[in-house]
């Protein structure tokens, strides 16, 4: 079993489902509202646990009702929560609008996540005992750096999701083994819209990169190896929230099990394709059995008019690069 430590955010997602997202200054009538546990860190932790990983979550929730629910959701998925602290004040929240095409837009309020500025006693040993550390950028950067330093000191593989996108310090890049941006984030980090060229630039800083490409699948690049593109399954997207985090959690499990990179990427894409066919963030994430079955049989063909490859990295991503809150549109889209 792959041991995975996650240092990241926990949010309560406040999700409004609408036929079409409102434009600035416009009011629309929604058809449904849900509160769903989320946050990029917690999402990746739940995804990895449901897919067979042994996962510990490092972070913080607030001393409020949301904090109780967020902790319970992680524990219910099999995630170890001893390192999830409770701090004074509100838990993090993500305010999400999802339209009938499955696209989403998100506003994140950090809450307790903003209080995580470094490692607490015991966190270093938790990271050192893992096979892999998953990092994102919804915590203060000093905490992310502290986690990366600990992982590097213990020889633990570090996987960084650079979302919400921001300039990455050289020290963080130097401690990153695998960088997983979506195509918008890769462009923001490099100034290049061609994913292959962006990957070449990113490989100057990190040894391995996976750039998620929406309906085109995912591009893998590593120093000294030919790049590889894995296509995305064809499914109809219902809600792309957290599919990107599902992809990352699945990829971490598959790589930790020693699967070849092409197989690991395909399996992670299948997991993401299952998540976009269900509403919600953590509630949409598939189990190991579901993913293995779909990987063997293949997903069903989409209905007429469905977007091809809607499970893929950021099929329903907005025009800009951010990937906050609760995950992505497929393997790397908006949170």
mmCIF file of C-alpha atoms in Angstrom, residues 88-201:
data_model
loop_
_atom_site.group_PDB
_atom_site.id
_atom_site.type_symbol
_atom_site.label_atom_id
_atom_site.label_comp_id
_atom_site.label_asym_id
_atom_site.label_seq_id
_atom_site.Cartn_x
_atom_site.Cartn_y
_atom_site.Cartn_z
ATOM 1 C CA UNK A 88 -9.759 29.481 16.333
ATOM 2 C CA UNK A 89 -11.985 31.113 13.749
ATOM 3 C CA UNK A 90 -13.690 29.919 10.609
ATOM 4 C CA UNK A 91 -12.803 27.008 8.370
ATOM 5 C CA UNK A 92 -11.877 27.653 4.760
ATOM 6 C CA UNK A 93 -14.708 27.951 2.260
ATOM 7 C CA UNK A 94 -14.985 27.764 -1.517
ATOM 8 C CA UNK A 95 -17.938 29.477 -3.190
ATOM 9 C CA UNK A 96 -18.565 27.574 -6.415
ATOM 10 C CA UNK A 97 -20.926 28.087 -9.328
ATOM 11 C CA UNK A 98 -21.441 25.102 -11.649
ATOM 12 C CA UNK A 99 -23.289 25.487 -14.955
ATOM 13 C CA UNK A 100 -25.156 22.900 -17.018
ATOM 14 C CA UNK A 101 -22.017 22.145 -19.069
ATOM 15 C CA UNK A 102 -20.164 21.130 -15.895
ATOM 16 C CA UNK A 103 -17.925 24.219 -15.945
ATOM 17 C CA UNK A 104 -17.262 25.965 -12.667
ATOM 18 C CA UNK A 105 -16.009 29.240 -11.234
ATOM 19 C CA UNK A 106 -14.771 29.582 -7.678
ATOM 20 C CA UNK A 107 -13.990 32.115 -4.949
ATOM 21 C CA UNK A 108 -11.908 30.748 -2.067
ATOM 22 C CA UNK A 109 -11.820 32.212 1.454
ATOM 23 C CA UNK A 110 -8.751 30.636 3.161
ATOM 24 C CA UNK A 111 -10.006 30.784 6.753
ATOM 25 C CA UNK A 112 -8.088 28.291 8.911
ATOM 26 C CA UNK A 113 -5.871 27.344 5.968
ATOM 27 C CA UNK A 114 -4.234 30.765 6.195
ATOM 28 C CA UNK A 115 -3.080 29.930 9.723
ATOM 29 C CA UNK A 116 -0.885 27.059 8.515
ATOM 30 C CA UNK A 117 2.499 28.742 8.149
ATOM 31 C CA UNK A 118 4.830 25.824 8.881
ATOM 32 C CA UNK A 119 5.079 22.294 10.211
ATOM 33 C CA UNK A 120 3.925 21.349 13.699
ATOM 34 C CA UNK A 121 5.638 18.792 15.968
ATOM 35 C CA UNK A 122 5.275 15.338 14.469
ATOM 36 C CA UNK A 123 4.696 16.548 10.900
ATOM 37 C CA UNK A 124 8.309 16.019 9.864
ATOM 38 C CA UNK A 125 8.171 12.379 10.899
ATOM 39 C CA UNK A 126 4.813 11.904 9.189
ATOM 40 C CA UNK A 127 6.266 13.208 5.941
ATOM 41 C CA UNK A 128 9.403 11.131 6.399
ATOM 42 C CA UNK A 129 7.340 7.956 6.774
ATOM 43 C CA UNK A 130 5.516 8.525 3.472
ATOM 44 C CA UNK A 131 6.380 7.341 -0.010
ATOM 45 C CA UNK A 132 5.041 10.574 -1.483
ATOM 46 C CA UNK A 133 4.126 14.097 -0.342
ATOM 47 C CA UNK A 134 1.337 15.930 -2.171
ATOM 48 C CA UNK A 135 1.495 19.731 -2.130
ATOM 49 C CA UNK A 136 -0.687 22.492 -3.590
ATOM 50 C CA UNK A 137 -0.674 26.290 -3.198
ATOM 51 C CA UNK A 138 -3.795 26.976 -1.112
ATOM 52 C CA UNK A 139 -1.724 27.184 2.078
ATOM 53 C CA UNK A 140 0.725 30.014 2.770
ATOM 54 C CA UNK A 141 3.853 29.499 0.718
ATOM 55 C CA UNK A 142 6.090 29.206 3.777
ATOM 56 C CA UNK A 143 4.182 26.078 4.834
ATOM 57 C CA UNK A 144 4.501 24.552 1.375
ATOM 58 C CA UNK A 145 8.233 25.240 1.429
ATOM 59 C CA UNK A 146 8.576 23.682 4.870
ATOM 60 C CA UNK A 147 6.859 20.539 3.668
ATOM 61 C CA UNK A 148 8.996 20.341 0.547
ATOM 62 C CA UNK A 149 12.175 20.755 2.586
ATOM 63 C CA UNK A 150 11.120 17.960 4.935
ATOM 64 C CA UNK A 151 10.334 15.638 2.050
ATOM 65 C CA UNK A 152 13.655 16.339 0.360
ATOM 66 C CA UNK A 153 15.543 15.755 3.631
ATOM 67 C CA UNK A 154 13.894 12.337 3.989
ATOM 68 C CA UNK A 155 14.169 11.370 0.316
ATOM 69 C CA UNK A 156 10.382 11.404 -0.126
ATOM 70 C CA UNK A 157 8.941 11.999 -3.600
ATOM 71 C CA UNK A 158 7.236 15.414 -3.829
ATOM 72 C CA UNK A 159 4.329 16.067 -6.201
ATOM 73 C CA UNK A 160 3.329 19.723 -6.526
ATOM 74 C CA UNK A 161 0.076 20.994 -8.026
ATOM 75 C CA UNK A 162 0.842 24.696 -8.733
ATOM 76 C CA UNK A 163 -2.679 25.958 -8.067
ATOM 77 C CA UNK A 164 -3.795 28.606 -7.604
ATOM 78 C CA UNK A 165 -0.957 29.527 -9.912
ATOM 79 C CA UNK A 166 1.718 31.941 -8.696
ATOM 80 C CA UNK A 167 5.461 32.415 -9.228
ATOM 81 C CA UNK A 168 7.304 29.442 -7.753
ATOM 82 C CA UNK A 169 10.428 30.084 -5.652
ATOM 83 C CA UNK A 170 13.563 28.337 -6.922
ATOM 84 C CA UNK A 171 13.867 26.516 -3.583
ATOM 85 C CA UNK A 172 10.418 24.982 -4.007
ATOM 86 C CA UNK A 173 11.114 23.922 -7.575
ATOM 87 C CA UNK A 174 14.433 22.405 -6.502
ATOM 88 C CA UNK A 175 12.587 20.250 -3.955
ATOM 89 C CA UNK A 176 9.856 19.160 -6.400
ATOM 90 C CA UNK A 177 10.122 15.795 -8.145
ATOM 91 C CA UNK A 178 6.925 15.950 -10.213
ATOM 92 C CA UNK A 179 5.068 19.134 -11.192
ATOM 93 C CA UNK A 180 1.429 18.748 -12.309
ATOM 94 C CA UNK A 181 0.025 21.986 -13.795
ATOM 95 C CA UNK A 182 -2.890 22.263 -16.163
ATOM 96 C CA UNK A 183 -2.235 23.892 -19.516
ATOM 97 C CA UNK A 184 -3.287 27.344 -18.251
ATOM 98 C CA UNK A 185 -0.982 27.101 -15.248
ATOM 99 C CA UNK A 186 1.881 25.863 -17.417
ATOM 100 C CA UNK A 187 1.381 28.868 -19.684
ATOM 101 C CA UNK A 188 1.272 31.228 -16.712
ATOM 102 C CA UNK A 189 4.475 29.764 -15.289
ATOM 103 C CA UNK A 190 6.427 29.836 -18.560
ATOM 104 C CA UNK A 191 4.768 32.450 -20.779
ATOM 105 C CA UNK A 192 4.331 29.756 -23.448
ATOM 106 C CA UNK A 193 0.969 28.512 -24.706
ATOM 107 C CA UNK A 194 2.410 25.459 -26.495
ATOM 108 C CA UNK A 195 2.383 22.709 -23.815
ATOM 109 C CA UNK A 196 5.367 20.909 -25.308
ATOM 110 C CA UNK A 197 7.472 24.053 -25.241
ATOM 111 C CA UNK A 198 6.200 24.871 -21.763
ATOM 112 C CA UNK A 199 7.198 21.397 -20.596
ATOM 113 C CA UNK A 200 10.703 21.891 -21.976
ATOM 114 C CA UNK A 201 11.054 25.078 -19.951
#
